[in-house]
PDB file of C-alpha atoms in Angstrom:
ATOM      1  CA  MET A   1      69.357  55.332  92.473  1.00 35.00           C
ATOM      2  CA  MET A   2      69.351  53.046  95.403  1.00 36.00           C
ATOM      3  CA  LYS A   3      67.240  54.527  98.073  1.00 37.00           C
ATOM      4  CA  ASN A   4      67.479  51.854 100.873  1.00 40.00           C
ATOM      5  CA  VAL A   5      68.860  48.315 101.453  1.00 36.00           C
ATOM      6  CA  THR A   6      65.931  46.443 101.405  1.00 36.00           C
ATOM      7  CA  LYS A   7      64.570  48.127  97.983  1.00 39.00           C
ATOM      8  CA  PHE A   8      67.796  47.015  96.431  1.00 42.00           C
ATOM      9  CA  CYS A   9      68.044  43.363  97.824  1.00 43.00           C
ATOM     10  CA  ALA A  10      64.503  42.929  97.005  1.00 40.00           C
ATOM     11  CA  ALA A  11      65.393  43.463  93.557  1.00 39.00           C
ATOM     12  CA  VAL A  12      68.695  41.494  93.125  1.00 46.00           C
ATOM     13  CA  CYS A  13      67.731  38.465  95.160  1.00 40.00           C
ATOM     14  CA  LEU A  14      64.740  37.757  92.649  1.00 37.00           C
ATOM     15  CA  PHE A  15      67.182  36.473  90.106  1.00 40.00           C
ATOM     16  CA  GLY A  16      68.033  33.007  90.042  1.00 36.00           C
ATOM     17  CA  ALA A  17      71.588  31.845  88.882  1.00 32.00           C
ATOM     18  CA  SER A  18      70.360  29.734  85.958  1.00 33.00           C
ATOM     19  CA  ALA A  19      68.314  32.265  84.487  1.00 34.00           C
ATOM     20  CA  VAL A  20      70.681  35.313  84.350  1.00 34.00           C
ATOM     21  CA  LEU A  21      74.236  33.403  83.630  1.00 32.00           C
ATOM     22  CA  ALA A  22      72.785  31.991  80.292  1.00 34.00           C
ATOM     23  CA  SER A  23      73.741  33.280  77.045  1.00 34.00           C
ATOM     24  CA  GLN A  24      76.067  35.932  78.598  1.00 40.00           C
ATOM     25  CA  PRO A  25      79.065  37.622  76.626  1.00 37.00           C
ATOM     26  CA  THR A  26      82.561  36.881  77.987  1.00 38.00           C
ATOM     27  CA  LEU A  27      83.054  38.077  81.126  1.00 40.00           C
ATOM     28  CA  ALA A  28      86.784  39.031  82.905  1.00 45.00           C
ATOM     29  CA  GLN A  29      88.820  35.585  82.965  1.00 38.00           C
ATOM     30  CA  ASP A  30      89.219  36.002  87.015  1.00 42.00           C
ATOM     31  CA  ALA A  31      85.392  36.697  87.422  1.00 43.00           C
ATOM     32  CA  GLY A  32      84.104  34.981  90.635  1.00 46.00           C
ATOM     33  CA  ALA A  33      87.639  34.339  91.797  1.00 67.00           C
ATOM     34  CA  THR A  34      88.531  34.838  95.307  1.00 83.00           C
ATOM     35  CA  GLY A  35      90.993  37.841  95.498  1.00 96.00           C
ATOM     36  CA  TYR A  36      92.502  40.901  97.165  1.00 98.00           C
ATOM     37  CA  THR A  37      91.983  44.703  96.629  1.00 98.00           C
ATOM     38  CA  TYR A  38      93.844  47.557  97.750  1.00 98.00           C
ATOM     39  CA  VAL A  39      92.010  50.726  98.175  1.00 97.00           C
ATOM     40  CA  SER A  40      93.865  54.433  98.793  1.00 95.00           C
ATOM     41  CA  GLN A  41      91.558  57.519  99.532  1.00 96.00           C
ATOM     42  CA  TRP A  42      93.008  61.046 100.288  1.00 94.00           C
ATOM     43  CA  SER A  43      91.564  64.149 101.177  1.00 95.00           C
ATOM     44  CA  VAL A  44      93.194  66.779  98.814  1.00 94.00           C
ATOM     45  CA  PRO A  45      92.984  70.792  98.901  1.00 93.00           C
ATOM     46  CA  ARG A  46      90.756  72.072  96.007  1.00 93.00           C
ATOM     47  CA  ALA A  47      93.694  74.191  94.759  1.00 93.00           C
ATOM     48  CA  GLN A  48      95.475  70.837  94.561  1.00 93.00           C
ATOM     49  CA  TRP A  49      93.254  68.681  92.644  1.00 94.00           C
ATOM     50  CA  ALA A  50      94.507  69.154  89.098  1.00 93.00           C
ATOM     51  CA  ALA A  51      98.116  68.397  90.127  1.00 92.00           C
ATOM     52  CA  PHE A  52      96.926  65.213  92.211  1.00 92.00           C
ATOM     53  CA  GLU A  53      95.003  63.910  89.126  1.00 93.00           C
ATOM     54  CA  LYS A  54      98.189  64.493  86.887  1.00 91.00           C
ATOM     55  CA  GLN A  55     100.117  62.489  89.396  1.00 89.00           C
ATOM     56  CA  ASP A  56      97.418  59.507  88.975  1.00 89.00           C
ATOM     57  CA  ALA A  57      97.595  59.954  85.395  1.00 92.00           C
ATOM     58  CA  ALA A  58     101.201  59.616  85.620  1.00 90.00           C
ATOM     59  CA  THR A  59     100.952  55.984  86.920  1.00 90.00           C
ATOM     60  CA  GLU A  60      98.657  54.582  84.677  1.00 94.00           C
ATOM     61  CA  SER A  61     101.427  52.828  82.272  1.00 94.00           C
ATOM     62  CA  LYS A  62     102.704  51.164  85.554  1.00 94.00           C
ATOM     63  CA  MET A  63      99.530  49.686  86.228  1.00 96.00           C
ATOM     64  CA  LYS A  64      98.685  48.581  82.648  1.00 96.00           C
ATOM     65  CA  GLN A  65     101.904  46.809  82.814  1.00 96.00           C
ATOM     66  CA  ALA A  66     100.957  45.146  86.261  1.00 97.00           C
ATOM     67  CA  VAL A  67      97.870  43.799  84.260  1.00 97.00           C
ATOM     68  CA  ALA A  68     100.116  42.646  81.383  1.00 97.00           C
ATOM     69  CA  ASP A  69     102.350  40.838  83.626  1.00 97.00           C
ATOM     70  CA  GLY A  70      99.458  38.936  85.147  1.00 96.00           C
ATOM     71  CA  LEU A  71      99.972  40.780  88.849  1.00 97.00           C
ATOM     72  CA  LEU A  72      96.477  42.565  88.697  1.00 97.00           C
ATOM     73  CA  VAL A  73      93.115  41.999  87.197  1.00 96.00           C
ATOM     74  CA  VAL A  74      91.601  45.348  87.429  1.00 97.00           C
ATOM     75  CA  TRP A  75      93.002  49.131  88.329  1.00 97.00           C
ATOM     76  CA  GLY A  76      91.577  52.403  88.637  1.00 97.00           C
ATOM     77  CA  THR A  77      91.591  56.024  89.988  1.00 97.00           C
ATOM     78  CA  ALA A  78      88.506  58.118  90.907  1.00 97.00           C
ATOM     79  CA  VAL A  79      87.298  61.546  92.272  1.00 97.00           C
ATOM     80  CA  ARG A  80      84.430  61.857  94.438  1.00 97.00           C
ATOM     81  CA  ARG A  81      81.089  63.227  93.104  1.00 97.00           C
ATOM     82  CA  VAL A  82      79.295  63.338  96.306  1.00 97.00           C
ATOM     83  CA  HIS A  83      81.383  64.958  99.144  1.00 94.00           C
ATOM     84  CA  SER A  84      80.932  65.285 102.739  1.00 91.00           C
ATOM     85  CA  ALA A  85      82.401  67.677 104.923  1.00 89.00           C
ATOM     86  CA  ASP A  86      84.902  65.677 106.631  1.00 85.00           C
ATOM     87  CA  GLY A  87      85.205  62.980 103.778  1.00 91.00           C
ATOM     88  CA  TYR A  88      87.889  62.002 101.005  1.00 96.00           C
ATOM     89  CA  THR A  89      88.280  63.400  97.736  1.00 96.00           C
ATOM     90  CA  HIS A  90      90.251  61.216  95.478  1.00 96.00           C
ATOM     91  CA  ALA A  91      90.614  57.408  95.339  1.00 96.00           C
ATOM     92  CA  GLU A  92      92.962  54.654  93.714  1.00 96.00           C
ATOM     93  CA  TRP A  93      92.290  50.921  93.872  1.00 97.00           C
ATOM     94  CA  PHE A  94      93.619  47.742  92.281  1.00 98.00           C
ATOM     95  CA  THR A  95      92.989  43.990  92.660  1.00 97.00           C
ATOM     96  CA  ALA A  96      95.085  40.979  92.038  1.00 97.00           C
ATOM     97  CA  THR A  97      94.576  37.314  92.631  1.00 96.00           C
ATOM     98  CA  SER A  98      96.928  36.914  95.751  1.00 97.00           C
ATOM     99  CA  ARG A  99      98.191  38.869  98.549  1.00 97.00           C
ATOM    100  CA  GLU A 100     101.719  38.049  96.898  1.00 97.00           C
ATOM    101  CA  ASN A 101     100.991  39.854  93.765  1.00 97.00           C
ATOM    102  CA  LEU A 102      99.016  42.679  95.380  1.00 98.00           C
ATOM    103  CA  LEU A 103     102.238  43.534  97.711  1.00 97.00           C
ATOM    104  CA  LYS A 104     104.532  43.208  94.678  1.00 96.00           C
ATOM    105  CA  VAL A 105     102.518  46.186  92.822  1.00 97.00           C
ATOM    106  CA  LEU A 106     101.929  48.020  96.389  1.00 96.00           C
ATOM    107  CA  GLU A 107     105.566  47.988  96.955  1.00 94.00           C
ATOM    108  CA  ASP A 108     106.242  49.407  93.297  1.00 91.00           C
ATOM    109  CA  GLN A 109     103.755  52.230  94.190  1.00 88.00           C
ATOM    110  CA  TRP A 110     105.174  52.778  97.734  1.00 85.00           C
ATOM    111  CA  THR A 111     108.031  54.487  95.829  1.00 83.00           C
ATOM    112  CA  THR A 112     106.062  57.661  95.080  1.00 76.00           C
ATOM    113  CA  ALA A 113     104.503  57.681  98.282  1.00 72.00           C
ATOM    114  CA  THR A 114     106.544  60.884  99.331  1.00 72.00           C
ATOM    115  CA  ASN A 115     105.786  62.712  96.291  1.00 77.00           C
ATOM    116  CA  SER A 116     104.365  66.167  97.052  1.00 81.00           C
ATOM    117  CA  ASN A 117     101.050  65.754  95.679  1.00 78.00           C
ATOM    118  CA  TYR A 118     100.403  62.892  98.191  1.00 79.00           C
ATOM    119  CA  VAL A 119     102.257  64.827 101.231  1.00 81.00           C
ATOM    120  CA  SER A 120      99.793  67.826 100.053  1.00 82.00           C
ATOM    121  CA  ALA A 121      96.517  65.574 101.266  1.00 88.00           C
ATOM    122  CA  THR A 122      95.446  66.528 104.677  1.00 89.00           C
ATOM    123  CA  LYS A 123      94.059  63.256 105.153  1.00 93.00           C
ATOM    124  CA  HIS A 124      94.799  59.790 104.119  1.00 93.00           C
ATOM    125  CA  GLU A 125      93.591  56.057 104.466  1.00 95.00           C
ATOM    126  CA  ASP A 126      94.296  52.795 103.333  1.00 96.00           C
ATOM    127  CA  LEU A 127      92.227  49.756 102.886  1.00 97.00           C
ATOM    128  CA  LEU A 128      93.285  45.897 102.113  1.00 98.00           C
ATOM    129  CA  LEU A 129      90.241  43.903 101.615  1.00 98.00           C
ATOM    130  CA  HIS A 130      89.400  40.284 100.677  1.00 97.00           C
ATOM    131  CA  THR A 131      87.545  40.443  97.349  1.00 97.00           C
ATOM    132  CA  LEU A 132      85.122  37.640  97.452  1.00 96.00           C
ATOM    133  CA  ALA A 133      83.519  37.979  93.977  1.00 96.00           C
ATOM    134  CA  HIS A 134      85.049  40.080  91.025  1.00 95.00           C
ATOM    135  CA  GLY A 135      83.581  40.325  87.679  1.00 95.00           C
ATOM    136  CA  GLY A 136      83.061  42.587  84.523  1.00 94.00           C
ATOM    137  CA  LYS A 137      83.597  42.969  80.923  1.00 94.00           C
ATOM    138  CA  SER A 138      87.021  41.318  79.639  1.00 93.00           C
ATOM    139  CA  GLY A 139      89.267  43.869  78.369  1.00 94.00           C
ATOM    140  CA  ALA A 140      87.097  47.023  79.043  1.00 94.00           C
ATOM    141  CA  SER A 141      88.927  50.281  79.920  1.00 95.00           C
ATOM    142  CA  GLY A 142      88.089  54.169  80.408  1.00 96.00           C
ATOM    143  CA  THR A 143      85.952  56.089  82.394  1.00 97.00           C
ATOM    144  CA  GLY A 144      82.555  55.853  84.288  1.00 98.00           C
ATOM    145  CA  TYR A 145      80.854  56.079  87.581  1.00 98.00           C
ATOM    146  CA  LEU A 146      81.726  53.916  90.722  1.00 98.00           C
ATOM    147  CA  ARG A 147      79.093  53.618  93.133  1.00 98.00           C
ATOM    148  CA  VAL A 148      80.258  51.843  96.434  1.00 97.00           C
ATOM    149  CA  ALA A 149      77.512  50.481  98.610  1.00 95.00           C
ATOM    150  CA  SER A 150      78.435  49.268 102.546  1.00 95.00           C
ATOM    151  CA  TYR A 151      76.612  47.026 104.349  1.00 94.00           C
ATOM    152  CA  GLN A 152      76.871  45.935 108.132  1.00 95.00           C
ATOM    153  CA  ALA A 153      75.649  42.396 109.163  1.00 96.00           C
ATOM    154  CA  LYS A 154      73.657  42.225 112.539  1.00 96.00           C
ATOM    155  CA  PRO A 155      75.565  39.848 115.018  1.00 95.00           C
ATOM    156  CA  GLY A 156      75.260  36.363 113.825  1.00 95.00           C
ATOM    157  CA  SER A 157      74.075  37.091 110.354  1.00 95.00           C
ATOM    158  CA  ASP A 158      77.654  37.556 108.683  1.00 93.00           C
ATOM    159  CA  GLN A 159      77.855  33.991 106.750  1.00 93.00           C
ATOM    160  CA  ALA A 160      74.002  34.538 105.697  1.00 92.00           C
ATOM    161  CA  LEU A 161      74.724  37.567 104.623  1.00 92.00           C
ATOM    162  CA  ALA A 162      78.068  36.626 102.540  1.00 93.00           C
ATOM    163  CA  GLU A 163      76.303  33.608 101.039  1.00 91.00           C
ATOM    164  CA  LEU A 164      73.285  35.993  99.944  1.00 88.00           C
ATOM    165  CA  LEU A 165      75.604  38.315  98.205  1.00 90.00           C
ATOM    166  CA  MET A 166      77.700  35.507  96.480  1.00 91.00           C
ATOM    167  CA  SER A 167      74.628  33.850  95.145  1.00 85.00           C
ATOM    168  CA  LYS A 168      71.483  35.885  94.251  1.00 82.00           C
ATOM    169  CA  VAL A 169      73.145  39.746  94.121  1.00 88.00           C
ATOM    170  CA  LYS A 170      76.096  38.072  92.340  1.00 92.00           C
ATOM    171  CA  ALA A 171      74.111  36.583  89.658  1.00 89.00           C
ATOM    172  CA  PHE A 172      72.032  39.743  89.248  1.00 90.00           C
ATOM    173  CA  LEU A 173      75.317  41.850  88.788  1.00 94.00           C
ATOM    174  CA  ASP A 174      76.344  39.159  86.352  1.00 95.00           C
ATOM    175  CA  SER A 175      73.340  39.709  84.459  1.00 94.00           C
ATOM    176  CA  GLU A 176      73.793  43.541  84.392  1.00 96.00           C
ATOM    177  CA  VAL A 177      77.513  43.287  83.052  1.00 97.00           C
ATOM    178  CA  GLY A 178      75.810  40.998  80.081  1.00 96.00           C
ATOM    179  CA  LYS A 179      73.286  43.930  79.435  1.00 97.00           C
ATOM    180  CA  GLY A 180      76.108  46.270  79.068  1.00 97.00           C
ATOM    181  CA  ASN A 181      74.825  48.297  82.338  1.00 97.00           C
ATOM    182  CA  LEU A 182      77.924  47.583  84.416  1.00 97.00           C
ATOM    183  CA  THR A 183      81.313  47.456  83.281  1.00 97.00           C
ATOM    184  CA  GLN A 184      82.981  45.689  86.535  1.00 96.00           C
ATOM    185  CA  TYR A 185      82.184  44.908  90.105  1.00 97.00           C
ATOM    186  CA  ASN A 186      83.365  43.909  93.191  1.00 97.00           C
ATOM    187  CA  ILE A 187      82.019  42.099  96.455  1.00 97.00           C
ATOM    188  CA  ASP A 188      84.567  42.930  99.356  1.00 97.00           C
ATOM    189  CA  GLU A 189      84.998  42.283 103.118  1.00 97.00           C
ATOM    190  CA  GLU A 190      88.084  43.464 105.212  1.00 97.00           C
ATOM    191  CA  ASP A 191      91.071  41.367 104.940  1.00 97.00           C
ATOM    192  CA  ILE A 192      92.839  43.911 107.485  1.00 96.00           C
ATOM    193  CA  HIS A 193      90.117  44.962 109.804  1.00 95.00           C
ATOM    194  CA  THR A 194      90.436  48.719 110.581  1.00 92.00           C
ATOM    195  CA  ASP A 195      86.641  48.521 111.500  1.00 91.00           C
ATOM    196  CA  ALA A 196      84.102  45.861 112.815  1.00 90.00           C
ATOM    197  CA  PRO A 197      83.954  42.498 111.514  1.00 92.00           C
ATOM    198  CA  GLY A 198      80.704  41.554 109.250  1.00 95.00           C
ATOM    199  CA  GLY A 199      81.078  44.715 106.945  1.00 96.00           C
ATOM    200  CA  TYR A 200      80.736  44.022 103.180  1.00 96.00           C
ATOM    201  CA  ASP A 201      81.294  46.689 100.001  1.00 96.00           C
ATOM    202  CA  LEU A 202      79.446  46.212  97.022  1.00 96.00           C
ATOM    203  CA  ALA A 203      81.396  48.212  94.442  1.00 97.00           C
ATOM    204  CA  MET A 204      79.923  48.705  90.957  1.00 98.00           C
ATOM    205  CA  LEU A 205      81.441  50.495  87.916  1.00 98.00           C
ATOM    206  CA  PHE A 206      78.968  51.959  85.297  1.00 98.00           C
ATOM    207  CA  PRO A 207      79.871  53.238  81.901  1.00 98.00           C
ATOM    208  CA  ASP A 208      77.797  56.539  82.013  1.00 98.00           C
ATOM    209  CA  GLY A 209      74.406  57.914  83.616  1.00 98.00           C
ATOM    210  CA  ALA A 210      72.028  56.270  81.076  1.00 98.00           C
ATOM    211  CA  ALA A 211      73.473  52.980  82.177  1.00 98.00           C
ATOM    212  CA  ILE A 212      72.708  53.809  85.787  1.00 98.00           C
ATOM    213  CA  ASP A 213      69.414  54.557  85.017  1.00 98.00           C
ATOM    214  CA  ARG A 214      68.834  51.187  83.203  1.00 97.00           C
ATOM    215  CA  PHE A 215      70.464  49.413  86.203  1.00 96.00           C
ATOM    216  CA  TYR A 216      67.979  50.665  88.552  1.00 94.00           C
ATOM    217  CA  GLU A 217      64.975  49.985  86.140  1.00 93.00           C
ATOM    218  CA  ASP A 218      65.893  46.512  86.039  1.00 91.00           C
ATOM    219  CA  TYR A 219      66.098  46.165  89.733  1.00 85.00           C
ATOM    220  CA  ALA A 220      62.820  48.235  90.460  1.00 84.00           C
ATOM    221  CA  THR A 221      60.967  45.955  88.182  1.00 76.00           C
ATOM    222  CA  VAL A 222      61.946  42.660  89.702  1.00 68.00           C
ATOM    223  CA  GLY A 223      61.779  43.921  92.827  1.00 71.00           C
ATOM    224  CA  LYS A 224      58.026  44.120  92.911  1.00 72.00           C
ATOM    225  CA  SER A 225      57.933  40.431  92.561  1.00 70.00           C
ATOM    226  CA  ASP A 226      58.456  39.079  96.087  1.00 67.00           C
ATOM    227  CA  PRO A 227      58.865  42.007  98.526  1.00 71.00           C
ATOM    228  CA  ALA A 228      59.663  39.201 101.510  1.00 65.00           C
ATOM    229  CA  ILE A 229      62.863  38.366  99.891  1.00 64.00           C
ATOM    230  CA  GLY A 230      63.917  42.207 100.585  1.00 71.00           C
ATOM    231  CA  GLN A 231      62.872  42.088 104.144  1.00 76.00           C
ATOM    232  CA  SER A 232      65.076  38.683 104.995  1.00 74.00           C
ATOM    233  CA  PHE A 233      68.000  40.716 103.744  1.00 79.00           C
ATOM    234  CA  ASP A 234      66.745  43.660 105.724  1.00 87.00           C
ATOM    235  CA  ASN A 235      66.565  41.183 108.923  1.00 91.00           C
ATOM    236  CA  MET A 236      70.579  40.596 108.228  1.00 94.00           C
ATOM    237  CA  THR A 237      71.813  43.962 108.022  1.00 95.00           C
ATOM    238  CA  ASP A 238      71.921  47.093 110.609  1.00 95.00           C
ATOM    239  CA  ALA A 239      70.308  49.747 108.504  1.00 92.00           C
ATOM    240  CA  GLN A 240      71.779  52.407 110.218  1.00 93.00           C
ATOM    241  CA  MET A 241      75.101  51.756 109.377  1.00 94.00           C
ATOM    242  CA  HIS A 242      74.602  51.508 105.328  1.00 93.00           C
ATOM    243  CA  ARG A 243      76.566  54.035 103.376  1.00 94.00           C
ATOM    244  CA  ASP A 244      77.073  54.996  99.731  1.00 95.00           C
ATOM    245  CA  ASP A 245      79.782  56.124  98.190  1.00 96.00           C
ATOM    246  CA  PHE A 246      79.866  57.756  94.830  1.00 98.00           C
ATOM    247  CA  PHE A 247      82.662  58.834  92.254  1.00 98.00           C
ATOM    248  CA  ARG A 248      83.739  59.735  88.685  1.00 98.00           C
ATOM    249  CA  VAL A 249      85.994  57.188  87.751  1.00 98.00           C
ATOM    250  CA  THR A 250      89.014  59.099  85.540  1.00 97.00           C
ATOM    251  CA  ALA A 251      90.664  56.032  84.249  1.00 97.00           C
ATOM    252  CA  TYR A 252      90.366  52.146  84.824  1.00 97.00           C
ATOM    253  CA  GLN A 253      91.440  48.800  83.374  1.00 97.00           C
ATOM    254  CA  ASN A 254      89.756  45.287  83.616  1.00 95.00           C
ATOM    255  CA  LYS A 255      91.907  42.517  82.649  1.00 92.00           C
TER     256      LYS A 255
END
């Protein structure tokens, strides 16, 4: 598992784009294209979990239709596996290639916003993100595990960190999609800021626990080659602001 910012990026930064992108299977059609992601998070009382997850399942047909209509490139629902005392228990997300398409789906989803399962939640938040990159296995769907790693750039390092994520980190993620260790990923920043600028999220969806182990074996292997690269990344970020979230994905679909 990822233990700290430096170790993770020491590994991913060592992959050159030309090396890891060669001989890859088909990736999602919109991989690498900018997009927009809407995330909803809910804090649901434990007694209501089953009903809330049933409500999520009832929306799947609409989300599948939005993919078929070309409005979405990915969607998913998830339940948190690592809880905090005041954190959220459930999450939903979807990604589109434009704000227009994203908002079309959002307005359709909004018609159920007063559903009793949502009203029962004790806490709720939404995020509207600018997706710098999205990649994944074309046509993938099912269940899995989602890890979201959040980083905060130090003042003046926003652009350098974004460039690092979009070059070396993205190249490593694409290689892991090719190996089957990842089924999809997003690199995001806030489009509507509800937090300080300079924050970046790396969302990675794994098919199972064995794939998570293989993924981190890969980064551990290459991470020994040049620790100076990891130190450069560490110098760009505020380690005190780093956070991870971990979810069981109950359903998802990648275009």
